[in-house]
Short mmCIF file of N, CA and C in Angstrom, two decimals:
data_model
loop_
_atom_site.label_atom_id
_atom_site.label_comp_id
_atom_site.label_asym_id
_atom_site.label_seq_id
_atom_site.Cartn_x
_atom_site.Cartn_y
_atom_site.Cartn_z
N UNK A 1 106.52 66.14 58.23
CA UNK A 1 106.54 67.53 58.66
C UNK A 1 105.42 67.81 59.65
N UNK A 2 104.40 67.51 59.59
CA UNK A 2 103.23 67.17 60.27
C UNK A 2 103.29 66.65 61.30
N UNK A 3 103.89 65.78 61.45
CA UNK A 3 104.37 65.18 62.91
C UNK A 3 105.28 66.10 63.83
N UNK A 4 106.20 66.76 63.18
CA UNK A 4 107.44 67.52 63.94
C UNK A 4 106.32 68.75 64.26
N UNK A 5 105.42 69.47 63.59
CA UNK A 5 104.68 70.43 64.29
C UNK A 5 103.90 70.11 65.30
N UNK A 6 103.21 68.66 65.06
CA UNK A 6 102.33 68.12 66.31
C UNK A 6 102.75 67.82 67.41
N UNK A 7 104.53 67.85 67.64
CA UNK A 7 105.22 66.97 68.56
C UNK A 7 105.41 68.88 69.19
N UNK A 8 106.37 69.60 68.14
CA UNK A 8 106.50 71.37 68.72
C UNK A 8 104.96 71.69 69.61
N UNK A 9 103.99 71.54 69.00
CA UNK A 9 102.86 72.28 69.62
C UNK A 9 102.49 71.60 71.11
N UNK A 10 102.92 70.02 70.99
CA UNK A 10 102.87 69.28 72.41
C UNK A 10 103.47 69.95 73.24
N UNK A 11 104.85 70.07 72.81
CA UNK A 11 105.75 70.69 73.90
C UNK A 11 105.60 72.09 74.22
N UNK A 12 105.14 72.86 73.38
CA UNK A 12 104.67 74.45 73.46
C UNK A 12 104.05 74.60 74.76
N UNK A 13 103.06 73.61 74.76
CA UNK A 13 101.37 73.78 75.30
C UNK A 13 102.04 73.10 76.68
N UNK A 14 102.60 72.00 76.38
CA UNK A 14 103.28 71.43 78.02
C UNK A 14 103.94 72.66 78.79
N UNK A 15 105.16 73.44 77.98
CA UNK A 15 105.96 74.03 78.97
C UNK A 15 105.10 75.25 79.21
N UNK A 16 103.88 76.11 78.16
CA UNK A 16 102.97 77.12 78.74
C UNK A 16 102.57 76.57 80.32
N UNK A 17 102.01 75.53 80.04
CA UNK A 17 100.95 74.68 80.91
C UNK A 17 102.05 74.67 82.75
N UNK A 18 103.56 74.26 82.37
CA UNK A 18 104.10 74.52 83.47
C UNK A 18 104.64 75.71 83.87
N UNK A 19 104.75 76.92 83.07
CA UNK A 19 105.14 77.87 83.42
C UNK A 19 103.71 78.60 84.07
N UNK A 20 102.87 78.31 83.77
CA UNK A 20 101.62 78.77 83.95
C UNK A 20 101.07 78.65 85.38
N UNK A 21 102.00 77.70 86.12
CA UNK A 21 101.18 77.01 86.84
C UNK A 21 101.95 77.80 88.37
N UNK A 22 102.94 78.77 88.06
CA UNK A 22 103.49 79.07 89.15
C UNK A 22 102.89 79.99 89.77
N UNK A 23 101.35 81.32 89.28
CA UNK A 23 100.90 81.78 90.19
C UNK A 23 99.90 80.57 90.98
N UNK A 24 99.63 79.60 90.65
CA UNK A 24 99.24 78.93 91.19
C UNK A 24 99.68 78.11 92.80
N UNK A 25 100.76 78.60 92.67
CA UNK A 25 101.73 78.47 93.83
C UNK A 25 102.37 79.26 94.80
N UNK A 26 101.09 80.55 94.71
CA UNK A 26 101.73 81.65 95.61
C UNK A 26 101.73 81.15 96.94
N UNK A 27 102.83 81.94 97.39
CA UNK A 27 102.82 81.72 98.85
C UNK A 27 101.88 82.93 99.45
N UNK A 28 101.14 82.73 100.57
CA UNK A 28 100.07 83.57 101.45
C UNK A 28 100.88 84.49 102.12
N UNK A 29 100.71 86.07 101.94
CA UNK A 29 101.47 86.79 103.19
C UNK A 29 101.51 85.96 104.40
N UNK A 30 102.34 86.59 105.56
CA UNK A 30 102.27 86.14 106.72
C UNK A 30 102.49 87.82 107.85
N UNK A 31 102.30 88.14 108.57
CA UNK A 31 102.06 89.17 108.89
C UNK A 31 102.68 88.96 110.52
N UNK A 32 103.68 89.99 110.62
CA UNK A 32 103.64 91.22 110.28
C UNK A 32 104.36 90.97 109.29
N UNK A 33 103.81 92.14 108.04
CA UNK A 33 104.79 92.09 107.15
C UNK A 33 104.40 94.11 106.62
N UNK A 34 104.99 94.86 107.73
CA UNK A 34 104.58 95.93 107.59
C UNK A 34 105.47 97.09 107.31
N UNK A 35 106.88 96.51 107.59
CA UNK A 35 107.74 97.10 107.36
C UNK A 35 109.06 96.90 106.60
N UNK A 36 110.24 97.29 106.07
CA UNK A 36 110.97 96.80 105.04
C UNK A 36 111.29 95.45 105.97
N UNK A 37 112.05 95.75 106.97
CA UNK A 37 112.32 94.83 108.18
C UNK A 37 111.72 93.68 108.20
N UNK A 38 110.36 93.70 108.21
CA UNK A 38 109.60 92.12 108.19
C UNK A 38 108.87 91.86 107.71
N UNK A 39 109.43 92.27 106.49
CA UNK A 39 108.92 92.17 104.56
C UNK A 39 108.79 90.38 104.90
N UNK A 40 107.92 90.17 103.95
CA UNK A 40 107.58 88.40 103.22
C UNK A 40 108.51 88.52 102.02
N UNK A 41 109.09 87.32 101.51
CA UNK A 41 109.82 86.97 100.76
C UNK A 41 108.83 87.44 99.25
N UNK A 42 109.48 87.86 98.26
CA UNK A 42 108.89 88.62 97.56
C UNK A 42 108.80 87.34 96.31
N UNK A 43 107.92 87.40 94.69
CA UNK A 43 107.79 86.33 94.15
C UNK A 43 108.68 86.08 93.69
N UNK A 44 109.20 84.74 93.15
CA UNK A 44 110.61 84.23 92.57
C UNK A 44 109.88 83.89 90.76
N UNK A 45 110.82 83.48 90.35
CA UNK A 45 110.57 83.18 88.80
C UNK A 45 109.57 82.06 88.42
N UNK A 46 109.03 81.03 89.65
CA UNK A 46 108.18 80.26 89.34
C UNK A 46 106.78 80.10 90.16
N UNK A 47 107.00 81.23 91.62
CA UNK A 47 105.89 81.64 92.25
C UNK A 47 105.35 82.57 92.55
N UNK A 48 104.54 83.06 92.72
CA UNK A 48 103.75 84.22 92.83
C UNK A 48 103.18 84.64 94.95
N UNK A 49 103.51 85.90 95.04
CA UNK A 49 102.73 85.28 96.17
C UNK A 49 101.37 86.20 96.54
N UNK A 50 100.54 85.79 97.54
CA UNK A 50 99.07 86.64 97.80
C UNK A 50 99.27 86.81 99.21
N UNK A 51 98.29 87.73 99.04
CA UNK A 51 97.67 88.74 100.20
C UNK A 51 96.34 89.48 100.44
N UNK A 52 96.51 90.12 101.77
CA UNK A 52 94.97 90.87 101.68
C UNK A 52 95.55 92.45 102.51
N UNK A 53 95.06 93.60 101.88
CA UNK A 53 94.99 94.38 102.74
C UNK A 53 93.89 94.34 103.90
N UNK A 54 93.88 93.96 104.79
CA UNK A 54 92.93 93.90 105.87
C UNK A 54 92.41 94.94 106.46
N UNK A 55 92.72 96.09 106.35
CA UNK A 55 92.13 97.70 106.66
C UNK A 55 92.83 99.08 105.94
N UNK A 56 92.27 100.03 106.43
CA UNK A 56 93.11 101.32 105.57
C UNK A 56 94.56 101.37 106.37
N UNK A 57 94.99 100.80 106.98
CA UNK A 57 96.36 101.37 107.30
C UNK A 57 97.27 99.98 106.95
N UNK A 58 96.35 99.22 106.52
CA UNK A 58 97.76 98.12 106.66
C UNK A 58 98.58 97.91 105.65
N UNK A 59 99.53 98.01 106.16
CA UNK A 59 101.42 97.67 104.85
C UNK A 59 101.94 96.53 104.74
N UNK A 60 101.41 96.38 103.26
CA UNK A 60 102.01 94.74 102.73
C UNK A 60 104.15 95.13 102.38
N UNK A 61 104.86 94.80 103.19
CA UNK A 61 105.95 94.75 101.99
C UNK A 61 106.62 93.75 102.05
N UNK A 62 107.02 93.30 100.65
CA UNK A 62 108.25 92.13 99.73
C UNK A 62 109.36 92.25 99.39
N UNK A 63 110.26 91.69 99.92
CA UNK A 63 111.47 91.87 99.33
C UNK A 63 111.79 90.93 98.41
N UNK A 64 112.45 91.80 97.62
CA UNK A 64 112.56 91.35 96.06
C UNK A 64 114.66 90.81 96.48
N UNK A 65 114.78 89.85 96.22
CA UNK A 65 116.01 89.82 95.43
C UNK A 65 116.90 90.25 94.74
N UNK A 66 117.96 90.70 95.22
CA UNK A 66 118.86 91.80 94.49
C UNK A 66 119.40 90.59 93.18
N UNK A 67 119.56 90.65 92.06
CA UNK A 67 120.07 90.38 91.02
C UNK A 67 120.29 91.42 90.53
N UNK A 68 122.17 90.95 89.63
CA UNK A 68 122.19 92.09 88.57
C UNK A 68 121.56 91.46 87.12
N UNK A 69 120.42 92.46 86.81
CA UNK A 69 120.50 92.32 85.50
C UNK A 69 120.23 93.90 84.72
N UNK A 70 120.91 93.41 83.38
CA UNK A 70 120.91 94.78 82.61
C UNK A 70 119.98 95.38 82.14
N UNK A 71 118.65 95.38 82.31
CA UNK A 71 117.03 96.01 82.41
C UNK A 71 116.71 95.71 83.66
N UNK A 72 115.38 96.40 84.35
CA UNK A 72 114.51 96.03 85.01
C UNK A 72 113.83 94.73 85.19
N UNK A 73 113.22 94.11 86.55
CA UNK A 73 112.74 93.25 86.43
C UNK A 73 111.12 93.24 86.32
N UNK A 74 110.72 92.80 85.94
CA UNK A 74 108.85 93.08 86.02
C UNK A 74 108.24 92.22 86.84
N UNK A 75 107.40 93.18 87.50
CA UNK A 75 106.61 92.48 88.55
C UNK A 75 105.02 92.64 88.29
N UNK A 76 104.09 91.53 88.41
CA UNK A 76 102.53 92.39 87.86
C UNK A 76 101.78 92.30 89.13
N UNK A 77 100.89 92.99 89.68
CA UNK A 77 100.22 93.01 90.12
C UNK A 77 98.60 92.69 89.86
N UNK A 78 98.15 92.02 90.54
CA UNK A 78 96.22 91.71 90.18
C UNK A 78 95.57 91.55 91.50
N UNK A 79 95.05 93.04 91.71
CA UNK A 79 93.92 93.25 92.85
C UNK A 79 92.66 93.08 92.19
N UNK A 80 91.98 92.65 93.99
CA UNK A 80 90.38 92.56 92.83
C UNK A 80 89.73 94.26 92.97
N UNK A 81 89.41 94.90 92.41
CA UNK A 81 88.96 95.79 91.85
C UNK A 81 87.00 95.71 92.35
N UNK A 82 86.59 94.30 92.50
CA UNK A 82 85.45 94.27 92.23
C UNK A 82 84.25 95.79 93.16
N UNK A 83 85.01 95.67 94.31
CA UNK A 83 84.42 96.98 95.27
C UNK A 83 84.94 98.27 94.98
N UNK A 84 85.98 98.30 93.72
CA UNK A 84 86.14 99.59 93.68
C UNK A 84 87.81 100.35 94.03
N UNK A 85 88.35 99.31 95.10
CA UNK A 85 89.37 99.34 95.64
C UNK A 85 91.30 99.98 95.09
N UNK A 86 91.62 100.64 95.08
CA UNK A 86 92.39 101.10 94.39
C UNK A 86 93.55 101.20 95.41
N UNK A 87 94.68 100.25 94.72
CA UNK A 87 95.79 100.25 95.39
C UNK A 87 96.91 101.07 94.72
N UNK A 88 97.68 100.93 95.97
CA UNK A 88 99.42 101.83 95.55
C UNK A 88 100.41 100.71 95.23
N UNK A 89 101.10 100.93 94.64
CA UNK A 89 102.42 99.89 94.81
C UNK A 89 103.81 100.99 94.29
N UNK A 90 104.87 100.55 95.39
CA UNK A 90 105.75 101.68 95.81
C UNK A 90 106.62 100.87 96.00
N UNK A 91 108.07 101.29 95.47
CA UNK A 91 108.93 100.55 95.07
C UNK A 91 110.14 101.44 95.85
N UNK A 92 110.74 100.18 96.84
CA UNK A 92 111.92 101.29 97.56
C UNK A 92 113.19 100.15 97.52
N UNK A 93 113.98 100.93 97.51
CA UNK A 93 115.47 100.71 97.50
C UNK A 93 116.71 100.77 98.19
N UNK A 94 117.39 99.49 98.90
CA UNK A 94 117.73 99.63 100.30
C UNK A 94 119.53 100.03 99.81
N UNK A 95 119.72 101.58 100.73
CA UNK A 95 120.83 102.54 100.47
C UNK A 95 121.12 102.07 101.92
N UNK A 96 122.06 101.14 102.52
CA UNK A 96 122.82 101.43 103.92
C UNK A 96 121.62 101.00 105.00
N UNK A 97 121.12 101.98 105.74
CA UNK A 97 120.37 101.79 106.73
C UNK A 97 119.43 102.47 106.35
N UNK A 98 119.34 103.13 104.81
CA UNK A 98 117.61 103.80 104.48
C UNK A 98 117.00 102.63 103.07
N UNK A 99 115.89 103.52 102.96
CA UNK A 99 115.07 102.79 102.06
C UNK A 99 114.73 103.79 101.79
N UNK A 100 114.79 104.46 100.02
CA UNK A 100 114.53 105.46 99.35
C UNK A 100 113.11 105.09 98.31
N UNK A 101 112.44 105.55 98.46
CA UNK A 101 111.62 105.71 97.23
C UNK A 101 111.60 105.76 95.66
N UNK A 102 111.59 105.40 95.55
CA UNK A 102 112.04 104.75 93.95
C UNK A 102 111.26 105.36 92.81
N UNK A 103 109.62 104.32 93.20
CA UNK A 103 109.36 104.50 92.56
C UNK A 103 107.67 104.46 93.11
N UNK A 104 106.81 104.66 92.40
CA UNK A 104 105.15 105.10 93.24
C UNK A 104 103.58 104.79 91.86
N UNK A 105 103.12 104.20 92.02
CA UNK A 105 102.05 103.89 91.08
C UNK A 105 100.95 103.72 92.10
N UNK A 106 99.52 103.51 91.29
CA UNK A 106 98.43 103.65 91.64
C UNK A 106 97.62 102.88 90.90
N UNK A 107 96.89 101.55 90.87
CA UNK A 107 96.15 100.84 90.29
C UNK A 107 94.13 101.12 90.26
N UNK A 108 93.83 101.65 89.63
CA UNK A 108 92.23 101.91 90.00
C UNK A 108 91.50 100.70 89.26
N UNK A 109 92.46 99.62 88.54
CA UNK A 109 91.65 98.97 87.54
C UNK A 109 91.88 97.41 88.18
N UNK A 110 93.07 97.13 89.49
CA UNK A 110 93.40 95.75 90.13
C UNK A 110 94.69 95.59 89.12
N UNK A 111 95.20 96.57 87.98
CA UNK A 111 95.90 95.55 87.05
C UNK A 111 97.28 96.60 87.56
N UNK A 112 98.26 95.96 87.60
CA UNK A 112 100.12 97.48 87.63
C UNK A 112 100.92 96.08 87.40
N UNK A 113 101.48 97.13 86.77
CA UNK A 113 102.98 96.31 86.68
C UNK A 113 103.86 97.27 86.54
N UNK A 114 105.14 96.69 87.77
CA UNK A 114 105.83 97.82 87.51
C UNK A 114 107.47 97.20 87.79
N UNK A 115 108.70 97.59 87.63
CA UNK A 115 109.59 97.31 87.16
C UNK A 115 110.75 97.82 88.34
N UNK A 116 111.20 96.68 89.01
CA UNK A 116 112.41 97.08 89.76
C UNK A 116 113.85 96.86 89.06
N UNK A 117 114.58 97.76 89.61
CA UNK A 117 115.62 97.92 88.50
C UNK A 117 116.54 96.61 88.93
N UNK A 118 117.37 96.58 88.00
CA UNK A 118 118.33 95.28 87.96
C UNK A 118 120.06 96.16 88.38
N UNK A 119 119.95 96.51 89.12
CA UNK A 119 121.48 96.44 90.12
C UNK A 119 121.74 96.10 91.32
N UNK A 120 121.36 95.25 91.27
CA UNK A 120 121.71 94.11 92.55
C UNK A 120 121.72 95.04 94.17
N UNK A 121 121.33 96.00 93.93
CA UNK A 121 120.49 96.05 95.61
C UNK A 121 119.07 95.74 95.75
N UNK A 122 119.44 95.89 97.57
CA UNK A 122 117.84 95.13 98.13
C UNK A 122 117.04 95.90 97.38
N UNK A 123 115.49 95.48 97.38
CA UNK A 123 114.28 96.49 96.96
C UNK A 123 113.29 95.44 97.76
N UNK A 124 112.65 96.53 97.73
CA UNK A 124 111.18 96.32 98.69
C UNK A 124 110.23 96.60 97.73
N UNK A 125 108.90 96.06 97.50
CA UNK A 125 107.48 96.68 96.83
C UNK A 125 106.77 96.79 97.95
N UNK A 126 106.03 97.73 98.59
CA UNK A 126 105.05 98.06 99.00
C UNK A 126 103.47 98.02 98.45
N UNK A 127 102.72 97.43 99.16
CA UNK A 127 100.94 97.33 98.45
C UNK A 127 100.37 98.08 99.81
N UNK A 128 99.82 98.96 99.46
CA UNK A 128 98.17 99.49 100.70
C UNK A 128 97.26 99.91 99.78
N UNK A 129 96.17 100.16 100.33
CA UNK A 129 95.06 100.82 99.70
C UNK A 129 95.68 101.77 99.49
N UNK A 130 94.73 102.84 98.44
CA UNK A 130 95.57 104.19 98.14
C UNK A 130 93.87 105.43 98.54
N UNK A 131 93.14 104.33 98.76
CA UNK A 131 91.80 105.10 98.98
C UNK A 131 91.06 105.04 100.59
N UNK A 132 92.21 104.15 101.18
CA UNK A 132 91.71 103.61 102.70
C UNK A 132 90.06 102.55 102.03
N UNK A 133 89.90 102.22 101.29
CA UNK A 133 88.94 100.73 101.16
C UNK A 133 89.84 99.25 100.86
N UNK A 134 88.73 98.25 101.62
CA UNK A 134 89.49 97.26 101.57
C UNK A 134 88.50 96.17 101.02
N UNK A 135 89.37 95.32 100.93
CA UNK A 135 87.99 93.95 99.87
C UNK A 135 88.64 92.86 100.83
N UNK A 136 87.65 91.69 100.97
CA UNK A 136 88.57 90.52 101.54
C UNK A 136 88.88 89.38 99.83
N UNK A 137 88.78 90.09 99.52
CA UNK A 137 89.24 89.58 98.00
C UNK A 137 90.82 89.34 97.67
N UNK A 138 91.94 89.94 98.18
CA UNK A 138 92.91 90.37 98.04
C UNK A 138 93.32 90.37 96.93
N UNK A 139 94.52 90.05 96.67
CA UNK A 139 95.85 90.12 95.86
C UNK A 139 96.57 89.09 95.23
N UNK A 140 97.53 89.45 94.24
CA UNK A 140 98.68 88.87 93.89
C UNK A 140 99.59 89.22 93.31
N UNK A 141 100.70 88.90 93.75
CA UNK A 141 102.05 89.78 93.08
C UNK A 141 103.15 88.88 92.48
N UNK A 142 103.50 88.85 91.38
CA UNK A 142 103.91 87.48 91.03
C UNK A 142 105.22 88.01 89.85
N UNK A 143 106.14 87.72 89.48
CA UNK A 143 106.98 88.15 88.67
C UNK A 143 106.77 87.70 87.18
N UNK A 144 107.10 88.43 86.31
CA UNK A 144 106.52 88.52 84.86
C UNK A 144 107.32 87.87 83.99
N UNK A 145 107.06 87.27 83.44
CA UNK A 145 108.31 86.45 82.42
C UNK A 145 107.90 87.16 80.95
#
C-alpha cells in the first residue's frame, strides 16, 4: 500500500511540476499591440504570456480564443505592484465590427483575475495603468486551471 502512495505522490508532484511550468513559457508582448486589431495572441492552457506597460497611455490587448464552454474562463493576472502601480484589466467582446465592454476591474494589489465568458465569441482583455504610473517590472497574464 505504501508503495502505490509513493508511486501516486511521484506522479502528483511530476504532473504539478509540468503543469507548473507553463507560466514559465510566456510569450513577450510584441507591440503594436494597442488595439483589438493588433491584439498579441492571448494565453493558451499551457502558456502564459508577459508584458510591460511602457508609459501612461500605452494599451496592452489579447485576444482570447473563442471556445464554447458552459462557465467562464479564468484568466489571472500578476503585476508588480512594487512602485505602487495599479492596473485596469477590461474585458471586451467582439459583436460584428464593434467591441463592447464587458467587463472592467482594477488591481491596486498586482493580483485580478477575472473571467471571460464561454460563448464562443472573440474577446479581447485589455491591461493599462489605471493611475498613468508605470514600473519596468511588468506583467503576466496567463490562464487559470
Amino acid at each position: 500500500m505504501l508503495k502505490h502512495k509513493k508511486a501516486l505522490l511521484m506522479a502528483s508532484a511530476a504532473l504539478t511540476l509540468f503543469l507548473g511550468t507553463g507560466a514559465a513559457y510566456a510569450a513577450h508582448e510584441t507591440e503594436p499591440n494597442d488595439t483589438p486589431q493588433t491584439a498579441n495572441p492571448g494565453p493558451s492552457f499551457f502558456s502564459g504570456v508577459s508584458g510591460k506597460i511602457g508609459s501612461p497611455t500605452d494599451l496592452d490587448y489579447y485576444k482570447i480564443k473563442a471556445f464554447d464552454f458552459p462557465s467562464g474562463r479564468p484568466y489571472q493576472f500578476l503585476g508588480s505592484n512594487s512602485s505602487g502601480v495599479e492596473y485596469e484589466l477590461h474585458v471586451y467582446e467582439k459583436n460584428g465590427s464593434d467591441y463592447t465592454l464587458i467587463k472592467q476591474s482594477a488591481t491596486q494589489s498586482g493580483l485580478g483575475i477575472t473571467n471571460v465568458p464561454g460563448n464562443g465569441k472573440e474577446h479581447y482583455i485589455l491591461i493599462k495603468s489605471a493611475d498613468g504610473r508605470v514600473t519596468s517590472k511588468g506583467y503576466t497574464l496567463q490562464y487559470l486551471i
